[in-house]
């Protein structure tokens, strides 16, 4: 769909289509809908990004907590969102060796115990070795810096999900 089509979407359709560009946070799509018409793909992405940035730290942590663990229970149980399933499998997280799975689970728990929110990284921009390395490194971060880092990863995930939904090449009639 191009930006003209995006800008013509009624509220319900907009939230249905864009409700998971930030994992399990349809309220963000609901909030930015009123800012239509968006002049460009970038304007839509910026509206979402600005909304996230304006949240109090507790709201940002809430967004992080909506993310499933990487290679975690939801992947094993088949209860991931479609977007997350595709991202995790593209990074090879659905085909971990048993030792890798154990290590990932241990580090995910260590990270959550330290920060109180799950480790978030844009899986499509990383492979499993890179993800494990960064998970291990980021377990040592300081809390505020880590929260900011994780929110940047949410925005990368959002960017790629938006690109999957909206054509970025077509001019728009605004
Ligand atoms: N925990 C976490 O990073 N989850 C996510 N990352 C990603 O690329 N898709 C997700 O669901």
mmCIF file of N, CA and C in Angstrom, residues 54-161:
data_model
loop_
_atom_site.group_PDB
_atom_site.id
_atom_site.type_symbol
_atom_site.label_atom_id
_atom_site.label_comp_id
_atom_site.label_asym_id
_atom_site.label_seq_id
_atom_site.Cartn_x
_atom_site.Cartn_y
_atom_site.Cartn_z
ATOM 1 N N UNK A 54 7.963 10.335 23.896
ATOM 2 C CA UNK A 54 7.242 11.198 24.840
ATOM 3 C C UNK A 54 6.712 10.425 26.056
ATOM 4 N N UNK A 55 6.788 9.114 26.000
ATOM 5 C CA UNK A 55 6.277 8.320 27.136
ATOM 6 C C UNK A 55 7.192 8.482 28.340
ATOM 7 N N UNK A 56 6.620 8.376 29.548
ATOM 8 C CA UNK A 56 7.479 8.311 30.725
ATOM 9 C C UNK A 56 8.283 7.008 30.691
ATOM 10 N N UNK A 57 9.319 6.946 31.498
ATOM 11 C CA UNK A 57 10.175 5.747 31.469
ATOM 12 C C UNK A 57 9.357 4.477 31.741
ATOM 13 N N UNK A 58 8.335 4.589 32.605
ATOM 14 C CA UNK A 58 7.504 3.409 32.899
ATOM 15 C C UNK A 58 6.764 2.947 31.638
ATOM 16 N N UNK A 59 6.366 3.902 30.782
ATOM 17 C CA UNK A 59 5.685 3.545 29.540
ATOM 18 C C UNK A 59 6.629 2.857 28.567
ATOM 19 N N UNK A 60 7.858 3.362 28.512
ATOM 20 C CA UNK A 60 8.855 2.729 27.629
ATOM 21 C C UNK A 60 9.132 1.300 28.114
ATOM 22 N N UNK A 61 9.243 1.148 29.408
ATOM 23 C CA UNK A 61 9.472 -0.209 29.935
ATOM 24 C C UNK A 61 8.267 -1.103 29.650
ATOM 25 N N UNK A 62 7.072 -0.503 29.687
ATOM 26 C CA UNK A 62 5.870 -1.275 29.358
ATOM 27 C C UNK A 62 5.951 -1.826 27.939
ATOM 28 N N UNK A 63 6.417 -0.984 27.010
ATOM 29 C CA UNK A 63 6.576 -1.444 25.621
ATOM 30 C C UNK A 63 7.579 -2.596 25.562
ATOM 31 N N UNK A 64 8.689 -2.455 26.247
ATOM 32 C CA UNK A 64 9.697 -3.521 26.224
ATOM 33 C C UNK A 64 9.099 -4.826 26.765
ATOM 34 N N UNK A 65 8.275 -4.708 27.813
ATOM 35 C CA UNK A 65 7.703 -5.916 28.437
ATOM 36 C C UNK A 65 6.671 -6.597 27.534
ATOM 37 N N UNK A 66 6.197 -5.911 26.513
ATOM 38 C CA UNK A 66 5.279 -6.547 25.561
ATOM 39 C C UNK A 66 6.019 -7.463 24.582
ATOM 40 N N UNK A 67 7.348 -7.446 24.623
ATOM 41 C CA UNK A 67 8.118 -8.272 23.685
ATOM 42 C C UNK A 67 8.356 -9.669 24.253
ATOM 43 N N UNK A 68 8.206 -10.673 23.393
ATOM 44 C CA UNK A 68 8.486 -12.041 23.835
ATOM 45 C C UNK A 68 9.988 -12.260 23.961
ATOM 46 N N UNK A 69 10.384 -13.173 24.822
ATOM 47 C CA UNK A 69 11.796 -13.569 24.861
ATOM 48 C C UNK A 69 12.209 -14.098 23.499
ATOM 49 N N UNK A 70 13.468 -13.868 23.142
ATOM 50 C CA UNK A 70 14.004 -14.486 21.929
ATOM 51 C C UNK A 70 14.269 -15.958 22.220
ATOM 52 N N UNK A 71 13.853 -16.808 21.301
ATOM 53 C CA UNK A 71 14.011 -18.261 21.443
ATOM 54 C C UNK A 71 13.430 -18.748 22.769
ATOM 55 N N UNK A 72 12.339 -18.122 23.193
ATOM 56 C CA UNK A 72 11.760 -18.456 24.489
ATOM 57 C C UNK A 72 10.521 -19.327 24.371
ATOM 58 N N UNK A 73 9.713 -19.257 25.435
ATOM 59 C CA UNK A 73 8.554 -20.134 25.570
ATOM 60 C C UNK A 73 7.562 -19.949 24.407
ATOM 61 N N UNK A 74 7.304 -18.682 24.044
ATOM 62 C CA UNK A 74 6.330 -18.440 22.977
ATOM 63 C C UNK A 74 6.767 -19.080 21.659
ATOM 64 N N UNK A 75 8.056 -19.046 21.390
ATOM 65 C CA UNK A 75 8.553 -19.687 20.162
ATOM 66 C C UNK A 75 8.306 -21.195 20.237
ATOM 67 N N UNK A 76 8.644 -21.777 21.394
ATOM 68 C CA UNK A 76 8.455 -23.221 21.539
ATOM 69 C C UNK A 76 6.981 -23.624 21.498
ATOM 70 N N UNK A 77 6.118 -22.767 22.084
ATOM 71 C CA UNK A 77 4.684 -23.107 22.164
ATOM 72 C C UNK A 77 3.925 -22.697 20.899
ATOM 73 N N UNK A 78 4.587 -21.980 19.994
ATOM 74 C CA UNK A 78 3.887 -21.518 18.786
ATOM 75 C C UNK A 78 2.940 -20.363 19.061
ATOM 76 N N UNK A 79 3.202 -19.587 20.110
ATOM 77 C CA UNK A 79 2.287 -18.496 20.473
ATOM 78 C C UNK A 79 2.851 -17.100 20.173
ATOM 79 N N UNK A 80 3.906 -17.051 19.351
ATOM 80 C CA UNK A 80 4.436 -15.739 18.937
ATOM 81 C C UNK A 80 3.470 -15.056 17.975
ATOM 82 N N UNK A 81 3.549 -13.722 17.894
ATOM 83 C CA UNK A 81 2.853 -13.040 16.796
ATOM 84 C C UNK A 81 3.533 -13.467 15.489
ATOM 85 N N UNK A 82 2.792 -13.340 14.393
ATOM 86 C CA UNK A 82 3.353 -13.752 13.094
ATOM 87 C C UNK A 82 4.647 -12.990 12.797
ATOM 88 N N UNK A 83 4.643 -11.689 13.084
ATOM 89 C CA UNK A 83 5.825 -10.860 12.797
ATOM 90 C C UNK A 83 7.034 -11.372 13.575
ATOM 91 N N UNK A 84 6.834 -11.604 14.870
ATOM 92 C CA UNK A 84 7.934 -12.039 15.717
ATOM 93 C C UNK A 84 8.438 -13.429 15.298
ATOM 94 N N UNK A 85 7.499 -14.299 14.926
ATOM 95 C CA UNK A 85 7.903 -15.648 14.491
ATOM 96 C C UNK A 85 8.804 -15.553 13.270
ATOM 97 N N UNK A 86 8.410 -14.726 12.309
ATOM 98 C CA UNK A 86 9.213 -14.597 11.088
ATOM 99 C C UNK A 86 10.584 -14.002 11.399
ATOM 100 N N UNK A 87 10.611 -12.998 12.273
ATOM 101 C CA UNK A 87 11.877 -12.352 12.612
ATOM 102 C C UNK A 87 12.808 -13.324 13.339
ATOM 103 N N UNK A 88 12.245 -14.046 14.284
ATOM 104 C CA UNK A 88 13.088 -14.966 15.063
ATOM 105 C C UNK A 88 13.582 -16.112 14.188
ATOM 106 N N UNK A 89 12.745 -16.589 13.268
ATOM 107 C CA UNK A 89 13.225 -17.697 12.446
ATOM 108 C C UNK A 89 14.243 -17.205 11.425
ATOM 109 N N UNK A 90 14.076 -15.976 10.948
ATOM 110 C CA UNK A 90 15.061 -15.441 10.009
ATOM 111 C C UNK A 90 16.450 -15.327 10.657
ATOM 112 N N UNK A 91 16.475 -15.072 11.960
ATOM 113 C CA UNK A 91 17.767 -14.985 12.661
ATOM 114 C C UNK A 91 18.274 -16.367 13.083
ATOM 115 N N UNK A 92 17.524 -17.394 12.756
ATOM 116 C CA UNK A 92 17.960 -18.756 13.091
ATOM 117 C C UNK A 92 17.636 -19.178 14.519
ATOM 118 N N UNK A 93 16.756 -18.416 15.185
ATOM 119 C CA UNK A 93 16.489 -18.708 16.600
ATOM 120 C C UNK A 93 15.530 -19.877 16.787
ATOM 121 N N UNK A 94 14.890 -20.310 15.693
ATOM 122 C CA UNK A 94 14.008 -21.482 15.799
ATOM 123 C C UNK A 94 14.781 -22.772 15.537
ATOM 124 N N UNK A 95 16.083 -22.657 15.301
ATOM 125 C CA UNK A 95 16.886 -23.848 15.001
ATOM 126 C C UNK A 95 18.174 -23.842 15.813
ATOM 127 N N UNK A 96 18.049 -23.496 17.086
ATOM 128 C CA UNK A 96 19.244 -23.458 17.941
ATOM 129 C C UNK A 96 19.637 -24.865 18.355
ATOM 130 N N UNK A 97 20.936 -25.061 18.519
ATOM 131 C CA UNK A 97 21.410 -26.297 19.156
ATOM 132 C C UNK A 97 20.941 -26.246 20.604
ATOM 133 N N UNK A 98 20.868 -27.409 21.213
ATOM 134 C CA UNK A 98 20.347 -27.435 22.585
ATOM 135 C C UNK A 98 21.209 -26.608 23.552
ATOM 136 N N UNK A 99 22.533 -26.619 23.366
ATOM 137 C CA UNK A 99 23.406 -25.823 24.248
ATOM 138 C C UNK A 99 23.169 -24.333 24.038
ATOM 139 N N UNK A 100 22.919 -23.937 22.787
ATOM 140 C CA UNK A 100 22.647 -22.521 22.499
ATOM 141 C C UNK A 100 21.322 -22.095 23.132
ATOM 142 N N UNK A 101 20.334 -22.993 23.045
ATOM 143 C CA UNK A 101 19.018 -22.666 23.620
ATOM 144 C C UNK A 101 19.133 -22.471 25.129
ATOM 145 N N UNK A 102 19.901 -23.362 25.765
ATOM 146 C CA UNK A 102 20.089 -23.273 27.224
ATOM 147 C C UNK A 102 20.794 -21.970 27.582
ATOM 148 N N UNK A 103 21.838 -21.645 26.833
ATOM 149 C CA UNK A 103 22.594 -20.415 27.099
ATOM 150 C C UNK A 103 21.697 -19.187 26.917
ATOM 151 N N UNK A 104 20.919 -19.178 25.846
ATOM 152 C CA UNK A 104 20.005 -18.059 25.576
ATOM 153 C C UNK A 104 19.004 -17.919 26.726
ATOM 154 N N UNK A 105 18.449 -19.032 27.193
ATOM 155 C CA UNK A 105 17.459 -18.984 28.279
ATOM 156 C C UNK A 105 18.098 -18.457 29.560
ATOM 157 N N UNK A 106 19.304 -18.913 29.844
ATOM 158 C CA UNK A 106 20.007 -18.447 31.065
ATOM 159 C C UNK A 106 20.250 -16.945 31.003
ATOM 160 N N UNK A 107 20.759 -16.490 29.859
ATOM 161 C CA UNK A 107 21.069 -15.062 29.724
ATOM 162 C C UNK A 107 19.801 -14.206 29.723
ATOM 163 N N UNK A 108 18.732 -14.707 29.084
ATOM 164 C CA UNK A 108 17.461 -13.970 29.104
ATOM 165 C C UNK A 108 16.981 -13.780 30.545
ATOM 166 N N UNK A 109 17.115 -14.825 31.356
ATOM 167 C CA UNK A 109 16.667 -14.730 32.759
ATOM 168 C C UNK A 109 17.568 -13.780 33.542
ATOM 169 N N UNK A 110 18.867 -13.879 33.286
ATOM 170 C CA UNK A 110 19.813 -12.984 33.968
ATOM 171 C C UNK A 110 19.494 -11.522 33.640
ATOM 172 N N UNK A 111 19.234 -11.285 32.360
ATOM 173 C CA UNK A 111 18.937 -9.922 31.902
ATOM 174 C C UNK A 111 17.665 -9.401 32.571
ATOM 175 N N UNK A 112 16.609 -10.239 32.573
ATOM 176 C CA UNK A 112 15.333 -9.809 33.158
ATOM 177 C C UNK A 112 15.464 -9.580 34.655
ATOM 178 N N UNK A 113 16.254 -10.413 35.324
ATOM 179 C CA UNK A 113 16.434 -10.248 36.769
ATOM 180 C C UNK A 113 17.153 -8.928 37.055
ATOM 181 N N UNK A 114 18.076 -8.550 36.168
ATOM 182 C CA UNK A 114 18.843 -7.325 36.392
ATOM 183 C C UNK A 114 18.028 -6.069 36.075
ATOM 184 N N UNK A 115 17.282 -6.090 34.962
ATOM 185 C CA UNK A 115 16.633 -4.860 34.489
ATOM 186 C C UNK A 115 15.123 -4.814 34.715
ATOM 187 N N UNK A 116 14.487 -5.953 34.862
ATOM 188 C CA UNK A 116 13.041 -5.951 35.064
ATOM 189 C C UNK A 116 12.244 -5.865 33.773
ATOM 190 N N UNK A 117 12.919 -5.969 32.634
ATOM 191 C CA UNK A 117 12.236 -6.061 31.335
ATOM 192 C C UNK A 117 13.060 -7.006 30.466
ATOM 193 N N UNK A 118 12.425 -7.559 29.414
ATOM 194 C CA UNK A 118 13.149 -8.547 28.603
ATOM 195 C C UNK A 118 14.163 -7.905 27.654
ATOM 196 N N UNK A 119 15.148 -8.692 27.268
ATOM 197 C CA UNK A 119 16.146 -8.260 26.276
ATOM 198 C C UNK A 119 15.455 -8.095 24.929
ATOM 199 N N UNK A 120 15.635 -6.919 24.316
ATOM 200 C CA UNK A 120 15.035 -6.670 22.992
ATOM 201 C C UNK A 120 16.131 -6.269 22.022
ATOM 202 N N UNK A 121 16.112 -6.921 20.877
ATOM 203 C CA UNK A 121 17.057 -6.603 19.804
ATOM 204 C C UNK A 121 16.357 -6.867 18.475
ATOM 205 N N UNK A 122 16.707 -6.110 17.454
ATOM 206 C CA UNK A 122 16.093 -6.320 16.140
ATOM 207 C C UNK A 122 16.682 -7.593 15.528
ATOM 208 N N UNK A 123 15.929 -8.675 15.598
ATOM 209 C CA UNK A 123 16.448 -9.982 15.192
ATOM 210 C C UNK A 123 16.814 -10.003 13.705
ATOM 211 N N UNK A 124 16.067 -9.267 12.893
ATOM 212 C CA UNK A 124 16.338 -9.310 11.447
ATOM 213 C C UNK A 124 17.646 -8.632 11.093
ATOM 214 N N UNK A 125 18.192 -7.834 11.980
ATOM 215 C CA UNK A 125 19.476 -7.179 11.684
ATOM 216 C C UNK A 125 20.641 -7.933 12.316
ATOM 217 N N UNK A 126 20.374 -9.099 12.876
ATOM 218 C CA UNK A 126 21.427 -9.854 13.567
ATOM 219 C C UNK A 126 21.253 -11.349 13.324
ATOM 220 N N UNK A 127 22.358 -12.086 13.444
ATOM 221 C CA UNK A 127 22.225 -13.538 13.411
ATOM 222 C C UNK A 127 22.338 -14.069 14.843
ATOM 223 N N UNK A 128 22.196 -15.383 14.982
ATOM 224 C CA UNK A 128 22.079 -15.907 16.351
ATOM 225 C C UNK A 128 23.362 -15.697 17.155
ATOM 226 N N UNK A 129 24.513 -15.785 16.500
ATOM 227 C CA UNK A 129 25.781 -15.611 17.230
ATOM 228 C C UNK A 129 25.896 -14.179 17.747
ATOM 229 N N UNK A 130 25.537 -13.253 16.891
ATOM 230 C CA UNK A 130 25.565 -11.837 17.253
ATOM 231 C C UNK A 130 24.573 -11.537 18.390
ATOM 232 N N UNK A 131 23.395 -12.129 18.296
ATOM 233 C CA UNK A 131 22.376 -11.913 19.332
ATOM 234 C C UNK A 131 22.880 -12.435 20.675
ATOM 235 N N UNK A 132 23.442 -13.631 20.683
ATOM 236 C CA UNK A 132 23.962 -14.194 21.945
ATOM 237 C C UNK A 132 25.079 -13.327 22.517
ATOM 238 N N UNK A 133 25.944 -12.835 21.638
ATOM 239 C CA UNK A 133 27.057 -12.004 22.102
ATOM 240 C C UNK A 133 26.534 -10.695 22.702
ATOM 241 N N UNK A 134 25.588 -10.067 22.003
ATOM 242 C CA UNK A 134 25.062 -8.793 22.510
ATOM 243 C C UNK A 134 24.242 -8.982 23.779
ATOM 244 N N UNK A 135 23.524 -10.082 23.857
ATOM 245 C CA UNK A 135 22.759 -10.368 25.082
ATOM 246 C C UNK A 135 23.713 -10.472 26.266
ATOM 247 N N UNK A 136 24.783 -11.180 26.067
ATOM 248 C CA UNK A 136 25.773 -11.357 27.124
ATOM 249 C C UNK A 136 26.393 -10.005 27.508
ATOM 250 N N UNK A 137 26.762 -9.206 26.507
ATOM 251 C CA UNK A 137 27.375 -7.894 26.791
ATOM 252 C C UNK A 137 26.398 -6.947 27.471
ATOM 253 N N UNK A 138 25.162 -6.914 26.953
ATOM 254 C CA UNK A 138 24.198 -5.943 27.481
ATOM 255 C C UNK A 138 23.721 -6.304 28.888
ATOM 256 N N UNK A 139 23.916 -7.541 29.298
ATOM 257 C CA UNK A 139 23.620 -7.911 30.696
ATOM 258 C C UNK A 139 24.461 -7.088 31.672
ATOM 259 N N UNK A 140 25.580 -6.541 31.182
ATOM 260 C CA UNK A 140 26.485 -5.776 32.060
ATOM 261 C C UNK A 140 26.179 -4.269 32.038
ATOM 262 N N UNK A 141 25.201 -3.844 31.231
ATOM 263 C CA UNK A 141 24.956 -2.397 31.070
ATOM 264 C C UNK A 141 24.369 -1.786 32.326
ATOM 265 N N UNK A 142 24.288 -0.470 32.258
ATOM 266 C CA UNK A 142 23.628 0.276 33.332
ATOM 267 C C UNK A 142 22.153 0.431 32.903
ATOM 268 N N UNK A 143 21.263 0.482 33.891
ATOM 269 C CA UNK A 143 19.831 0.341 33.601
ATOM 270 C C UNK A 143 19.278 1.397 32.626
ATOM 271 N N UNK A 144 19.537 2.681 32.873
ATOM 272 C CA UNK A 144 18.955 3.729 32.016
ATOM 273 C C UNK A 144 19.505 3.623 30.593
ATOM 274 N N UNK A 145 20.794 3.367 30.478
ATOM 275 C CA UNK A 145 21.402 3.229 29.148
ATOM 276 C C UNK A 145 20.812 2.014 28.436
ATOM 277 N N UNK A 146 20.590 0.973 29.159
ATOM 278 C CA UNK A 146 20.066 -0.244 28.552
ATOM 279 C C UNK A 146 18.614 -0.045 28.094
ATOM 280 N N UNK A 147 17.842 0.666 28.909
ATOM 281 C CA UNK A 147 16.450 0.942 28.514
ATOM 282 C C UNK A 147 16.440 1.759 27.209
ATOM 283 N N UNK A 148 17.303 2.766 27.141
ATOM 284 C CA UNK A 148 17.369 3.591 25.928
ATOM 285 C C UNK A 148 17.804 2.743 24.730
ATOM 286 N N UNK A 149 18.768 1.880 24.935
ATOM 287 C CA UNK A 149 19.250 1.016 23.858
ATOM 288 C C UNK A 149 18.137 0.099 23.354
ATOM 289 N N UNK A 150 17.404 -0.477 24.305
ATOM 290 C CA UNK A 150 16.324 -1.401 23.944
ATOM 291 C C UNK A 150 15.220 -0.671 23.166
ATOM 292 N N UNK A 151 14.926 0.580 23.553
ATOM 293 C CA UNK A 151 13.903 1.348 22.828
ATOM 294 C C UNK A 151 14.370 1.621 21.393
ATOM 295 N N UNK A 152 15.667 1.876 21.203
ATOM 296 C CA UNK A 152 16.179 2.050 19.838
ATOM 297 C C UNK A 152 15.980 0.777 19.021
ATOM 298 N N UNK A 153 16.136 -0.377 19.651
ATOM 299 C CA UNK A 153 15.916 -1.643 18.935
ATOM 300 C C UNK A 153 14.439 -1.802 18.562
ATOM 301 N N UNK A 154 13.536 -1.381 19.464
ATOM 302 C CA UNK A 154 12.097 -1.409 19.154
ATOM 303 C C UNK A 154 11.831 -0.583 17.885
ATOM 304 N N UNK A 155 12.500 0.558 17.780
ATOM 305 C CA UNK A 155 12.292 1.425 16.604
ATOM 306 C C UNK A 155 12.830 0.780 15.321
ATOM 307 N N UNK A 156 13.921 0.039 15.452
ATOM 308 C CA UNK A 156 14.438 -0.666 14.261
ATOM 309 C C UNK A 156 13.450 -1.751 13.820
ATOM 310 N N UNK A 157 12.931 -2.491 14.800
ATOM 311 C CA UNK A 157 11.937 -3.534 14.482
ATOM 312 C C UNK A 157 10.733 -2.878 13.808
ATOM 313 N N UNK A 158 10.293 -1.751 14.360
ATOM 314 C CA UNK A 158 9.141 -1.009 13.820
ATOM 315 C C UNK A 158 9.425 -0.567 12.383
ATOM 316 N N UNK A 159 10.620 -0.048 12.142
ATOM 317 C CA UNK A 159 10.984 0.416 10.792
ATOM 318 C C UNK A 159 10.825 -0.717 9.765
ATOM 319 N N UNK A 160 11.352 -1.879 10.095
ATOM 320 C CA UNK A 160 11.281 -2.997 9.148
ATOM 321 C C UNK A 160 9.842 -3.498 8.990
ATOM 322 N N UNK A 161 9.087 -3.515 10.084
ATOM 323 C CA UNK A 161 7.681 -3.938 9.971
ATOM 324 C C UNK A 161 6.890 -2.948 9.115
#
